[in-house]
Amino acid sequence: MNAAVAADSTSELVRPGEALEVAPGVHWIGALDPTLRTFDIILRTANGTTYNAYLVRGTEGVAVIDTVKAGFADDFFARLESVARYDEIRVIVLNHLEPDHSGALPELMRRAPQARLYISTRATSMLKALLKPNEDERPFEYQTVGTGDAVSLGDRTLRFLHTPFLHWPDTQCTYLVEEGVLFSGDVFGCHHCDSRLFNDRCGDFRFAFDYYYAHIMRPFKTHVMKALSLIEPLPLKLVAPTHGPILRDRPRRYLTRYRELSSASFTERLDDTHKTLLIFYMSSYGNTARMAEAIRDGAEETAGVRVSLYDLEGGELAPFVDLIESADALALGSPTINGDAVKPIWDLLSSLAVIDLKGKLGAAFGSYGWTGEAVRMIEDRMRGLKMRVPVAGLRIKLIPTEAELDDCRAFGRALAAAMTGADAGQTTELADLA
Amino acid sequence: MAKAKITFTDIDQTVNVPAGTRVIEVSEKIGAGIIYGCREGDCGTCMMHVEEGWNNLTEPSVLEEKVLRENMASRHDRLACQAQILGDCRVKPA
């Protein structure tokens, strides 16, 4: 390595109390959290994380974009003070109000009371709930913005992009027009802490990038696609997310990766000519299994419906979650043991929060010994997951008779009819609904 | 008791209900596509579009109107957890 390159790479290391210039007049003023091992309960972080905040200097003032988790406020303020005075700050942008980005906001607004806060329209109720001022304090003043809105710093312009649900309803991106810098919030971020900070300098974080997407963005794929349609046309020199490496080397690769990951559910459908029903079951003595088979037989009588049947005992959860993501309907069968559905069913249901279930149909069934609560519980959980439950659940006491297996086939046909829309145009009395 | 018809146009299903019934009490049972979050008029998840019979629902409260505004509701959108059915109407997920 020659001396010039060595000097360059050394100057790009994050150092205590110093901001790091990431683009002309744009400084990283965030914080490193290398010892964190679990983020937000749901994410493991083998390399810790970073809380990225940025400062943009224009001829007519300074903008601060995002802050850090409250416990890291000292790092943030020290880095901010290394490149700007508080009385220079005219603009504060919060792209996302989650506490790891809004933690230092109250103190920043106390130190820079002249600054105007810019947030998305959806962020207002969260702002009030997160930053509850004391009675003797004035309430936070803010301005809501959406796509097309902009704020000028003299020679520089910050434009806002409305990108909700990436990863909360409030999320937005901010684009520095003159430098082609996208302050993307959680989008294109990941939990990977590395003082080399830039994607072309730091360690391999590709798994962290995909892992972050899988847990944070995957439930909102349609929103990701809408956001990409806003972001992709922009000239981009650098993507500056709120977590993990700053993406200056071929930043478009990360947009492409998001499009690939978000397109999967559309392209991996089994086929385009059938509605797909997945039936999963657990069975102690074969009774719920027999119900599952009869439901499958009934559903398959309907043209245009393709049914798959799985014993949950024989599979891993992750591939089943992938299957469910691209299916139209899901039927779960569980016996009732000690007044509850069995654990593998709950394990599957609790794994579905990472995919978008809205509009999918759900159904529940099961054999039981004396109380049979499992079916209703599964239905309630499916509704909680925002699935439609069009056919009341089917419970059979212990061993199904031939007549009861006919009920199962009818249940399968009714579910298939709801999938194909063959049950449309009916009128029902409220009292007749389960 | 006065009766009313509510039609969920996304699934083309109609339910006869006693006047005063909240939409949330019907839509889940029939399996309509309206989805729910907080169920108490705060989150805006259950926003629905009223295709016909706007005046056959109870008036939105000040709080409901605020939540509708924050969620960028369009004309004739309501929260299904708040609106009560007074006469015939047709709704779908917003």
Short mmCIF file of C-alpha atoms in Angstrom, two decimals:
data_model
loop_
_atom_site.label_atom_id
_atom_site.label_comp_id
_atom_site.label_asym_id
_atom_site.label_seq_id
_atom_site.Cartn_x
_atom_site.Cartn_y
_atom_site.Cartn_z
CA MET A 1 0.00 0.00 0.00
CA ASN A 2 1.44 3.39 -0.85
CA ALA A 3 1.69 6.19 1.67
CA ALA A 4 -1.04 8.34 0.08
CA VAL A 5 -3.63 5.57 0.35
CA ALA A 6 -2.57 4.76 3.92
CA ALA A 7 -2.95 8.38 4.96
CA ASP A 8 -6.33 8.55 3.27
CA SER A 9 -7.67 5.45 5.00
CA THR A 10 -6.42 6.65 8.40
CA SER A 11 -8.17 10.01 7.98
CA GLU A 12 -11.44 8.20 7.34
CA LEU A 13 -11.55 6.43 10.70
CA VAL A 14 -14.15 7.44 13.23
CA ARG A 15 -12.44 9.11 16.21
CA PRO A 16 -13.89 10.20 19.59
CA GLY A 17 -15.18 13.75 19.58
CA GLU A 18 -14.59 14.28 15.86
CA ALA A 19 -17.07 14.50 13.04
CA LEU A 20 -16.19 12.69 9.83
CA GLU A 21 -16.74 14.33 6.45
CA VAL A 22 -18.62 11.91 4.18
CA ALA A 23 -19.28 14.30 1.29
CA PRO A 24 -18.35 17.96 0.70
CA GLY A 25 -19.89 19.90 3.58
CA VAL A 26 -21.64 16.80 4.92
CA HIS A 27 -20.43 15.30 8.20
CA TRP A 28 -21.26 12.13 10.06
CA ILE A 29 -21.96 13.06 13.67
CA GLY A 30 -23.35 9.75 14.91
CA ALA A 31 -22.20 7.21 17.48
CA LEU A 32 -20.73 3.71 17.52
CA ASP A 33 -22.27 0.98 19.69
CA PRO A 34 -19.90 -1.97 19.14
CA THR A 35 -20.93 -4.05 22.17
CA LEU A 36 -24.66 -4.25 21.44
CA ARG A 37 -25.70 -7.88 20.83
CA THR A 38 -29.49 -7.61 20.61
CA PHE A 39 -31.34 -4.75 18.97
CA ASP A 40 -34.99 -3.99 19.63
CA ILE A 41 -35.50 -7.48 21.13
CA ILE A 42 -35.86 -9.09 17.69
CA LEU A 43 -32.47 -8.61 16.03
CA ARG A 44 -29.12 -10.14 16.90
CA THR A 45 -26.14 -7.91 16.26
CA ALA A 46 -22.86 -9.80 16.02
CA ASN A 47 -20.97 -6.58 15.25
CA GLY A 48 -23.02 -4.14 17.33
CA THR A 49 -24.51 -1.18 15.49
CA THR A 50 -24.09 2.49 14.73
CA TYR A 51 -26.53 5.34 15.16
CA ASN A 52 -25.82 7.54 12.18
CA ALA A 53 -26.66 11.23 12.28
CA TYR A 54 -25.49 13.83 9.78
CA LEU A 55 -24.80 17.54 9.55
CA VAL A 56 -25.14 19.49 6.29
CA ARG A 57 -23.64 22.96 5.96
CA GLY A 58 -25.08 25.48 3.49
CA THR A 59 -24.41 29.16 2.87
CA GLU A 60 -27.51 30.00 4.89
CA GLY A 61 -27.28 27.72 7.85
CA VAL A 62 -26.78 24.20 9.01
CA ALA A 63 -29.09 21.20 8.99
CA VAL A 64 -28.90 18.23 11.37
CA ILE A 65 -30.41 15.05 10.02
CA ASP A 66 -31.45 12.51 12.66
CA THR A 67 -29.92 12.12 16.11
CA VAL A 68 -28.87 9.09 18.18
CA LYS A 69 -30.06 6.84 21.00
CA ALA A 70 -30.28 8.80 24.25
CA GLY A 71 -27.34 7.02 25.92
CA PHE A 72 -25.06 8.11 23.08
CA ALA A 73 -26.05 11.80 23.12
CA ASP A 74 -22.67 12.91 24.51
CA ASP A 75 -20.86 11.38 21.50
CA PHE A 76 -23.33 13.04 19.15
CA PHE A 77 -23.05 16.50 20.67
CA ALA A 78 -19.24 16.32 20.84
CA ARG A 79 -19.05 15.48 17.14
CA LEU A 80 -21.62 18.14 16.27
CA GLU A 81 -19.67 20.77 18.20
CA SER A 82 -16.51 19.85 16.31
CA VAL A 83 -18.00 21.19 13.06
CA ALA A 84 -20.80 23.67 13.94
CA ARG A 85 -22.20 26.02 16.56
CA TYR A 86 -25.72 25.47 17.86
CA ASP A 87 -26.80 28.96 16.79
CA GLU A 88 -25.99 28.03 13.18
CA ILE A 89 -28.54 25.21 13.10
CA ARG A 90 -31.64 26.27 11.17
CA VAL A 91 -33.02 22.89 10.23
CA ILE A 92 -33.46 19.62 12.10
CA VAL A 93 -34.81 16.67 10.12
CA LEU A 94 -36.03 13.49 11.76
CA ASN A 95 -36.47 10.84 9.09
CA HIS A 96 -37.73 8.34 11.66
CA LEU A 97 -38.80 8.92 15.25
CA GLU A 98 -37.82 5.60 16.80
CA PRO A 99 -35.93 6.29 20.05
CA ASP A 100 -32.58 5.19 18.61
CA HIS A 101 -32.81 8.20 16.29
CA SER A 102 -34.82 10.68 18.36
CA GLY A 103 -33.06 10.10 21.69
CA ALA A 104 -30.96 13.28 21.54
CA LEU A 105 -33.66 15.41 19.90
CA PRO A 106 -35.10 17.09 23.03
CA GLU A 107 -31.66 18.24 24.15
CA LEU A 108 -30.72 19.32 20.62
CA MET A 109 -33.85 21.46 20.44
CA ARG A 110 -33.02 23.00 23.80
CA ARG A 111 -29.53 23.86 22.57
CA ALA A 112 -30.74 25.12 19.18
CA PRO A 113 -34.14 26.67 19.97
CA GLN A 114 -34.16 28.69 16.75
CA ALA A 115 -34.07 25.54 14.59
CA ARG A 116 -37.15 24.27 12.81
CA LEU A 117 -37.98 20.55 13.04
CA TYR A 118 -39.11 18.80 9.85
CA ILE A 119 -40.94 15.45 10.12
CA SER A 120 -43.37 13.46 7.99
CA THR A 121 -47.11 13.92 8.35
CA ARG A 122 -47.44 10.50 9.93
CA ALA A 123 -44.87 11.37 12.58
CA THR A 124 -46.86 13.97 14.48
CA SER A 125 -48.66 11.69 16.92
CA MET A 126 -45.44 9.75 17.52
CA LEU A 127 -43.52 12.95 18.20
CA LYS A 128 -46.01 13.94 20.87
CA ALA A 129 -45.96 10.46 22.43
CA LEU A 130 -42.18 10.08 22.38
CA LEU A 131 -41.15 13.53 23.47
CA LYS A 132 -43.62 14.48 26.13
CA PRO A 133 -42.56 17.91 27.33
CA ASN A 134 -42.86 18.81 31.01
CA GLU A 135 -45.60 21.25 31.96
CA ASP A 136 -43.11 24.10 32.28
CA GLU A 137 -41.64 23.45 28.81
CA ARG A 138 -43.00 24.76 25.58
CA PRO A 139 -44.30 22.04 23.22
CA PHE A 140 -42.13 21.11 20.30
CA GLU A 141 -42.79 23.10 17.18
CA TYR A 142 -42.48 21.27 13.92
CA GLN A 143 -43.37 21.36 10.26
CA THR A 144 -44.73 18.32 8.44
CA VAL A 145 -43.40 17.57 4.96
CA GLY A 146 -44.02 15.13 2.16
CA THR A 147 -42.72 14.21 -1.29
CA GLY A 148 -41.96 17.35 -3.27
CA ASP A 149 -41.42 19.54 -0.23
CA ALA A 150 -37.97 21.08 0.17
CA VAL A 151 -36.01 23.31 2.49
CA SER A 152 -33.18 25.56 1.37
CA LEU A 153 -29.85 26.10 3.12
CA GLY A 154 -28.87 28.81 0.63
CA ASP A 155 -26.65 27.00 -1.86
CA ARG A 156 -28.05 23.62 -0.89
CA THR A 157 -31.47 22.04 -0.96
CA LEU A 158 -32.93 19.23 1.09
CA ARG A 159 -35.84 17.49 -0.63
CA PHE A 160 -38.15 15.10 1.19
CA LEU A 161 -39.46 11.77 0.00
CA HIS A 162 -42.52 10.26 1.65
CA THR A 163 -41.57 6.60 2.25
CA PRO A 164 -43.93 5.30 4.94
CA PHE A 165 -43.48 1.97 6.76
CA LEU A 166 -39.76 1.75 6.20
CA HIS A 167 -39.85 0.85 8.98
CA TRP A 168 -42.55 2.72 10.92
CA PRO A 169 -45.52 4.65 9.48
CA ASP A 170 -43.56 7.87 9.99
CA THR A 171 -40.46 7.08 7.94
CA GLN A 172 -39.21 9.40 5.21
CA CYS A 173 -36.00 9.98 3.25
CA THR A 174 -34.19 13.29 2.73
CA TYR A 175 -32.19 14.02 -0.41
CA LEU A 176 -29.39 16.57 -0.65
CA VAL A 177 -29.85 17.62 -4.26
CA GLU A 178 -26.50 19.29 -5.00
CA GLU A 179 -24.38 16.39 -3.69
CA GLY A 180 -26.59 13.46 -4.68
CA VAL A 181 -26.70 12.26 -1.06
CA LEU A 182 -29.71 10.31 0.16
CA PHE A 183 -30.26 10.33 3.91
CA SER A 184 -32.34 7.21 3.87
CA GLY A 185 -33.27 6.57 7.50
CA ASP A 186 -33.50 2.84 8.24
CA VAL A 187 -33.77 1.99 4.55
CA PHE A 188 -30.52 0.45 3.24
CA GLY A 189 -29.24 0.28 6.82
CA CYS A 190 -27.97 -2.65 8.82
CA HIS A 191 -26.55 -3.43 12.23
CA HIS A 192 -22.82 -3.51 11.64
CA CYS A 193 -20.44 -1.40 13.67
CA ASP A 194 -17.11 -0.59 12.06
CA SER A 195 -15.05 2.54 12.69
CA ARG A 196 -14.01 2.47 9.02
CA LEU A 197 -17.62 3.52 8.36
CA PHE A 198 -17.64 3.41 4.53
CA ASN A 199 -18.81 0.33 2.64
CA ASP A 200 -15.59 0.14 0.63
CA ARG A 201 -13.46 0.21 3.81
CA CYS A 202 -15.27 -1.84 6.43
CA GLY A 203 -15.65 -5.59 6.90
CA ASP A 204 -18.08 -7.74 4.97
CA PHE A 205 -21.56 -6.73 6.08
CA ARG A 206 -23.61 -8.34 3.31
CA PHE A 207 -25.23 -10.86 5.65
CA ALA A 208 -26.11 -8.05 8.07
CA PHE A 209 -27.66 -6.07 5.21
CA ASP A 210 -29.89 -8.99 4.13
CA TYR A 211 -30.67 -9.93 7.74
CA TYR A 212 -31.78 -6.39 8.53
CA TYR A 213 -33.99 -6.34 5.45
CA ALA A 214 -35.52 -9.72 6.38
CA HIS A 215 -36.57 -8.52 9.82
CA ILE A 216 -37.33 -4.84 9.30
CA MET A 217 -38.38 -4.32 5.68
CA ARG A 218 -39.76 -7.70 4.58
CA PRO A 219 -43.22 -7.15 6.15
CA PHE A 220 -43.53 -3.99 4.03
CA LYS A 221 -42.43 -5.15 0.58
CA THR A 222 -45.11 -3.23 -1.29
CA HIS A 223 -44.04 -0.06 0.53
CA VAL A 224 -40.40 -0.81 -0.32
CA MET A 225 -41.32 -1.04 -3.99
CA LYS A 226 -43.14 2.30 -3.85
CA ALA A 227 -40.16 3.90 -2.10
CA LEU A 228 -37.75 2.49 -4.69
CA SER A 229 -39.80 4.06 -7.46
CA LEU A 230 -39.16 7.44 -5.78
CA ILE A 231 -35.48 6.80 -5.04
CA GLU A 232 -34.24 5.05 -8.17
CA PRO A 233 -34.60 8.05 -10.53
CA LEU A 234 -32.40 10.22 -8.27
CA PRO A 235 -28.74 10.83 -9.16
CA LEU A 236 -26.96 9.10 -6.27
CA LYS A 237 -23.38 9.53 -5.17
CA LEU A 238 -23.89 8.28 -1.65
CA VAL A 239 -26.57 6.64 0.49
CA ALA A 240 -26.36 7.57 4.15
CA PRO A 241 -28.56 5.31 6.29
CA THR A 242 -29.14 5.61 10.04
CA HIS A 243 -27.46 2.28 10.86
CA GLY A 244 -24.32 0.62 9.60
CA PRO A 245 -21.92 1.47 6.79
CA ILE A 246 -22.30 4.56 4.62
CA LEU A 247 -22.78 3.40 1.04
CA ARG A 248 -20.54 5.40 -1.28
CA ASP A 249 -19.06 2.61 -3.41
CA ARG A 250 -21.64 1.73 -6.06
CA PRO A 251 -24.62 2.76 -3.94
CA ARG A 252 -27.08 1.57 -6.59
CA ARG A 253 -26.14 -2.03 -5.84
CA TYR A 254 -28.06 -1.69 -2.59
CA LEU A 255 -31.14 -0.35 -4.34
CA THR A 256 -30.94 -3.29 -6.72
CA ARG A 257 -30.63 -5.70 -3.79
CA TYR A 258 -33.73 -4.20 -2.17
CA ARG A 259 -35.63 -4.60 -5.41
CA GLU A 260 -34.53 -8.25 -5.67
CA LEU A 261 -35.52 -8.99 -2.08
CA SER A 262 -38.84 -7.20 -2.43
CA SER A 263 -39.73 -8.79 -5.74
CA ALA A 264 -39.42 -12.35 -4.47
CA SER A 265 -42.98 -12.70 -3.30
CA PHE A 266 -44.29 -11.63 -6.70
CA THR A 267 -42.04 -13.83 -8.83
CA GLU A 268 -41.97 -16.93 -6.70
CA ARG A 269 -45.66 -17.69 -6.83
CA LEU A 270 -46.35 -21.32 -7.63
CA ASP A 271 -48.22 -20.36 -10.76
CA ASP A 272 -50.51 -17.64 -11.99
CA THR A 273 -53.50 -19.77 -12.86
CA HIS A 274 -54.36 -21.14 -9.41
CA LYS A 275 -55.15 -19.79 -5.98
CA THR A 276 -52.91 -21.56 -3.51
CA LEU A 277 -54.02 -23.02 -0.18
CA LEU A 278 -51.50 -24.36 2.34
CA ILE A 279 -52.73 -26.68 5.07
CA PHE A 280 -50.47 -27.29 8.06
CA TYR A 281 -51.39 -29.57 10.93
CA MET A 282 -50.16 -31.22 14.10
CA SER A 283 -51.81 -34.42 15.21
CA SER A 284 -51.37 -36.64 18.29
CA TYR A 285 -53.49 -39.65 17.33
CA GLY A 286 -54.11 -38.97 13.64
CA ASN A 287 -57.52 -37.32 14.09
CA THR A 288 -56.52 -33.78 13.15
CA ALA A 289 -54.44 -35.31 10.34
CA ARG A 290 -57.55 -37.04 8.95
CA MET A 291 -59.44 -33.76 9.14
CA ALA A 292 -56.60 -32.06 7.24
CA GLU A 293 -56.70 -34.66 4.47
CA ALA A 294 -60.49 -34.36 4.11
CA ILE A 295 -60.28 -30.56 4.02
CA ARG A 296 -57.65 -30.87 1.28
CA ASP A 297 -59.90 -33.26 -0.67
CA GLY A 298 -62.82 -30.86 -0.40
CA ALA A 299 -60.83 -27.80 -1.41
CA GLU A 300 -59.29 -29.58 -4.38
CA GLU A 301 -62.74 -30.22 -5.83
CA THR A 302 -62.83 -26.52 -6.69
CA ALA A 303 -61.34 -25.63 -10.04
CA GLY A 304 -58.59 -23.03 -9.83
CA VAL A 305 -57.45 -23.95 -6.31
CA ARG A 306 -54.17 -25.78 -5.70
CA VAL A 307 -53.75 -27.30 -2.25
CA SER A 308 -50.60 -28.35 -0.40
CA LEU A 309 -50.69 -30.36 2.82
CA TYR A 310 -47.89 -30.41 5.40
CA ASP A 311 -47.35 -32.10 8.74
CA LEU A 312 -45.79 -29.30 10.75
CA GLU A 313 -43.92 -31.85 12.84
CA GLY A 314 -41.79 -32.76 9.84
CA GLY A 315 -40.50 -29.38 8.71
CA GLU A 316 -38.44 -26.33 9.62
CA LEU A 317 -40.28 -23.06 10.10
CA ALA A 318 -38.30 -20.75 7.79
CA PRO A 319 -39.18 -22.45 4.47
CA PHE A 320 -42.81 -22.72 5.60
CA VAL A 321 -42.84 -18.96 6.23
CA ASP A 322 -41.51 -18.44 2.69
CA LEU A 323 -44.31 -20.64 1.32
CA ILE A 324 -46.96 -18.78 3.27
CA GLU A 325 -45.67 -15.43 2.00
CA SER A 326 -46.54 -16.38 -1.56
CA ALA A 327 -49.78 -18.32 -0.80
CA ASP A 328 -53.35 -17.06 -0.96
CA ALA A 329 -54.73 -18.98 2.00
CA LEU A 330 -53.51 -20.78 5.10
CA ALA A 331 -55.37 -23.43 7.11
CA LEU A 332 -53.95 -24.56 10.45
CA GLY A 333 -55.01 -27.69 12.29
CA SER A 334 -54.22 -28.27 15.93
CA PRO A 335 -55.52 -30.55 18.63
CA THR A 336 -56.35 -28.89 21.94
CA ILE A 337 -53.97 -29.87 24.72
CA ASN A 338 -54.42 -28.33 28.17
CA GLY A 339 -56.83 -25.76 26.73
CA ASP A 340 -54.44 -24.47 24.09
CA ALA A 341 -53.20 -25.01 20.54
CA VAL A 342 -49.92 -26.91 20.50
CA LYS A 343 -46.58 -25.09 20.57
CA PRO A 344 -45.46 -25.75 16.96
CA ILE A 345 -48.60 -23.96 15.78
CA TRP A 346 -47.81 -20.94 17.92
CA ASP A 347 -44.18 -21.09 16.80
CA LEU A 348 -45.35 -20.89 13.18
CA LEU A 349 -47.84 -18.12 13.89
CA SER A 350 -45.26 -16.09 15.80
CA SER A 351 -42.88 -16.41 12.85
CA LEU A 352 -45.30 -14.74 10.45
CA ALA A 353 -44.78 -11.17 11.68
CA VAL A 354 -41.94 -10.78 9.15
CA ILE A 355 -44.23 -11.21 6.13
CA ASP A 356 -47.21 -9.31 4.79
CA LEU A 357 -50.36 -11.29 5.49
CA LYS A 358 -52.92 -8.64 4.64
CA GLY A 359 -55.62 -10.04 2.39
CA LYS A 360 -54.64 -13.66 2.83
CA LEU A 361 -57.36 -16.01 3.99
CA GLY A 362 -57.01 -18.00 7.18
CA ALA A 363 -58.87 -20.99 8.57
CA ALA A 364 -58.52 -23.22 11.61
CA PHE A 365 -59.58 -26.73 12.48
CA GLY A 366 -58.79 -29.46 14.94
CA SER A 367 -59.83 -32.51 16.90
CA TYR A 368 -60.22 -32.19 20.66
CA GLY A 369 -60.94 -34.27 23.74
CA TRP A 370 -63.21 -32.19 25.94
CA THR A 371 -62.90 -28.40 25.48
CA GLY A 372 -61.43 -27.58 22.03
CA GLU A 373 -60.24 -24.02 22.55
CA ALA A 374 -57.40 -24.28 20.03
CA VAL A 375 -59.47 -23.52 16.93
CA ARG A 376 -60.91 -20.24 18.23
CA MET A 377 -57.50 -19.18 19.53
CA ILE A 378 -55.88 -19.77 16.14
CA GLU A 379 -58.64 -17.83 14.41
CA ASP A 380 -58.19 -14.90 16.79
CA ARG A 381 -54.45 -14.93 16.15
CA MET A 382 -55.01 -15.00 12.39
CA ARG A 383 -57.28 -11.96 12.66
CA GLY A 384 -54.65 -10.31 14.82
CA LEU A 385 -52.19 -10.90 11.99
CA LYS A 386 -54.65 -9.07 9.69
CA MET A 387 -55.75 -12.16 7.80
CA ARG A 388 -59.35 -12.67 6.72
CA VAL A 389 -61.14 -15.61 8.31
CA PRO A 390 -64.06 -16.23 5.95
CA VAL A 391 -65.22 -19.65 7.21
CA ALA A 392 -65.91 -20.39 10.87
CA GLY A 393 -63.43 -22.88 12.31
CA LEU A 394 -64.21 -26.59 12.42
CA ARG A 395 -63.88 -28.60 15.63
CA ILE A 396 -64.50 -32.33 15.92
CA LYS A 397 -64.57 -34.26 19.16
CA LEU A 398 -61.91 -37.00 19.10
CA ILE A 399 -62.22 -39.44 16.18
CA PRO A 400 -64.02 -38.01 13.13
CA THR A 401 -66.90 -40.10 11.79
CA GLU A 402 -67.57 -40.41 8.07
CA ALA A 403 -70.28 -37.76 8.43
CA GLU A 404 -67.83 -35.47 10.18
CA LEU A 405 -65.26 -36.05 7.45
CA ASP A 406 -67.96 -34.91 5.03
CA ASP A 407 -68.15 -31.73 7.16
CA CYS A 408 -64.39 -31.38 6.67
CA ARG A 409 -64.74 -31.70 2.90
CA ALA A 410 -67.53 -29.10 2.98
CA PHE A 411 -65.26 -26.84 5.06
CA GLY A 412 -62.56 -27.23 2.39
CA ARG A 413 -65.05 -26.42 -0.36
CA ALA A 414 -66.29 -23.32 1.52
CA LEU A 415 -62.73 -22.10 2.01
CA ALA A 416 -61.98 -22.69 -1.67
CA ALA A 417 -65.16 -20.81 -2.62
CA ALA A 418 -64.02 -17.83 -0.56
CA MET A 419 -60.63 -18.01 -2.31
CA THR A 420 -62.10 -17.98 -5.80
CA GLY A 421 -64.93 -15.56 -5.01
CA ALA A 422 -67.54 -18.23 -5.79
CA ASP A 423 -69.36 -17.37 -2.56
CA ALA A 424 -69.97 -13.76 -3.63
CA GLY A 425 -73.34 -12.06 -3.59
CA GLN A 426 -74.73 -13.67 -0.43
CA THR A 427 -76.74 -11.98 2.30
CA THR A 428 -76.35 -13.19 5.89
CA GLU A 429 -78.00 -12.33 9.20
CA LEU A 430 -75.53 -11.00 11.76
CA ALA A 431 -76.93 -13.44 14.31
CA ASP A 432 -76.02 -16.36 12.02
CA LEU A 433 -72.34 -15.45 11.93
CA ALA A 434 -70.13 -17.37 14.35
CA MET B 1 -85.33 -2.97 16.31
CA ALA B 2 -84.48 -1.14 13.08
CA LYS B 3 -82.37 -3.16 10.69
CA ALA B 4 -79.81 -2.11 8.10
CA LYS B 5 -77.80 -3.80 5.37
CA ILE B 6 -74.06 -3.41 5.15
CA THR B 7 -72.31 -4.71 2.05
CA PHE B 8 -68.57 -5.38 2.04
CA THR B 9 -67.82 -4.89 -1.60
CA ASP B 10 -64.32 -6.42 -1.52
CA ILE B 11 -65.84 -9.83 -0.83
CA ASP B 12 -69.33 -9.04 -2.17
CA GLN B 13 -71.07 -10.11 1.03
CA THR B 14 -74.03 -8.40 2.67
CA VAL B 15 -75.05 -8.66 6.32
CA ASN B 16 -78.35 -7.64 7.90
CA VAL B 17 -77.57 -5.97 11.23
CA PRO B 18 -79.47 -4.13 13.97
CA ALA B 19 -79.12 -0.35 13.58
CA GLY B 20 -76.34 0.95 15.81
CA THR B 21 -73.98 -1.97 15.20
CA ARG B 22 -70.34 -0.94 14.75
CA VAL B 23 -68.76 -1.98 11.46
CA ILE B 24 -65.96 -3.76 13.36
CA GLU B 25 -68.51 -6.11 14.92
CA VAL B 26 -69.57 -7.30 11.47
CA SER B 27 -66.55 -7.12 9.19
CA GLU B 28 -64.41 -9.58 11.11
CA LYS B 29 -67.19 -12.12 11.45
CA ILE B 30 -67.96 -12.09 7.74
CA GLY B 31 -64.26 -12.17 6.87
CA ALA B 32 -64.11 -8.85 5.03
CA GLY B 33 -60.74 -7.36 4.18
CA ILE B 34 -60.85 -4.41 6.58
CA ILE B 35 -58.02 -4.91 9.05
CA TYR B 36 -57.66 -3.69 12.60
CA GLY B 37 -54.86 -2.42 14.78
CA CYS B 38 -55.65 -0.69 18.08
CA ARG B 39 -59.45 -1.09 17.75
CA GLU B 40 -60.00 2.16 19.65
CA GLY B 41 -59.81 4.86 17.01
CA ASP B 42 -56.19 5.84 17.41
CA CYS B 43 -54.00 4.07 14.83
CA GLY B 44 -55.99 4.48 11.60
CA THR B 45 -55.35 0.89 10.47
CA CYS B 46 -59.04 0.12 9.97
CA MET B 47 -59.69 2.94 7.54
CA MET B 48 -62.46 2.01 5.12
CA HIS B 49 -63.97 3.71 2.12
CA VAL B 50 -67.73 4.24 2.12
CA GLU B 51 -68.94 3.71 -1.44
CA GLU B 52 -72.61 4.30 -0.73
CA GLY B 53 -74.64 5.34 2.31
CA TRP B 54 -72.17 7.87 3.78
CA ASN B 55 -75.05 9.50 5.63
CA ASN B 56 -76.20 6.15 7.00
CA LEU B 57 -73.25 5.97 9.39
CA THR B 58 -72.92 7.89 12.66
CA GLU B 59 -71.05 11.18 12.38
CA PRO B 60 -67.28 10.97 12.98
CA SER B 61 -66.12 12.39 16.31
CA VAL B 62 -63.52 15.16 16.50
CA LEU B 63 -60.90 12.56 17.45
CA GLU B 64 -61.82 10.31 14.52
CA GLU B 65 -61.58 13.26 12.14
CA LYS B 66 -58.12 14.05 13.52
CA VAL B 67 -56.91 10.46 12.98
CA LEU B 68 -58.40 10.45 9.47
CA ARG B 69 -56.52 13.66 8.65
CA GLU B 70 -53.23 12.31 10.01
CA ASN B 71 -53.62 9.20 7.89
CA MET B 72 -54.36 11.23 4.78
CA ALA B 73 -57.87 9.89 4.43
CA SER B 74 -59.67 10.68 1.24
CA ARG B 75 -63.26 11.87 0.98
CA HIS B 76 -65.74 9.36 2.41
CA ASP B 77 -63.18 7.38 4.37
CA ARG B 78 -64.05 6.32 7.92
CA LEU B 79 -62.63 4.22 10.74
CA ALA B 80 -64.44 0.89 10.87
CA CYS B 81 -63.86 0.57 14.62
CA GLN B 82 -65.73 3.82 15.23
CA ALA B 83 -68.51 4.07 12.65
CA GLN B 84 -71.93 2.69 13.62
CA ILE B 85 -74.38 1.52 10.99
CA LEU B 86 -77.69 3.42 10.95
CA GLY B 87 -78.92 2.47 7.46
CA ASP B 88 -77.87 0.65 4.30
CA CYS B 89 -74.30 1.22 3.18
CA ARG B 90 -71.54 -0.27 1.05
CA VAL B 91 -67.92 -0.23 2.27
CA LYS B 92 -64.51 -1.60 1.34
CA PRO B 93 -60.98 -1.37 2.76
CA ALA B 94 -59.48 2.08 2.10
#
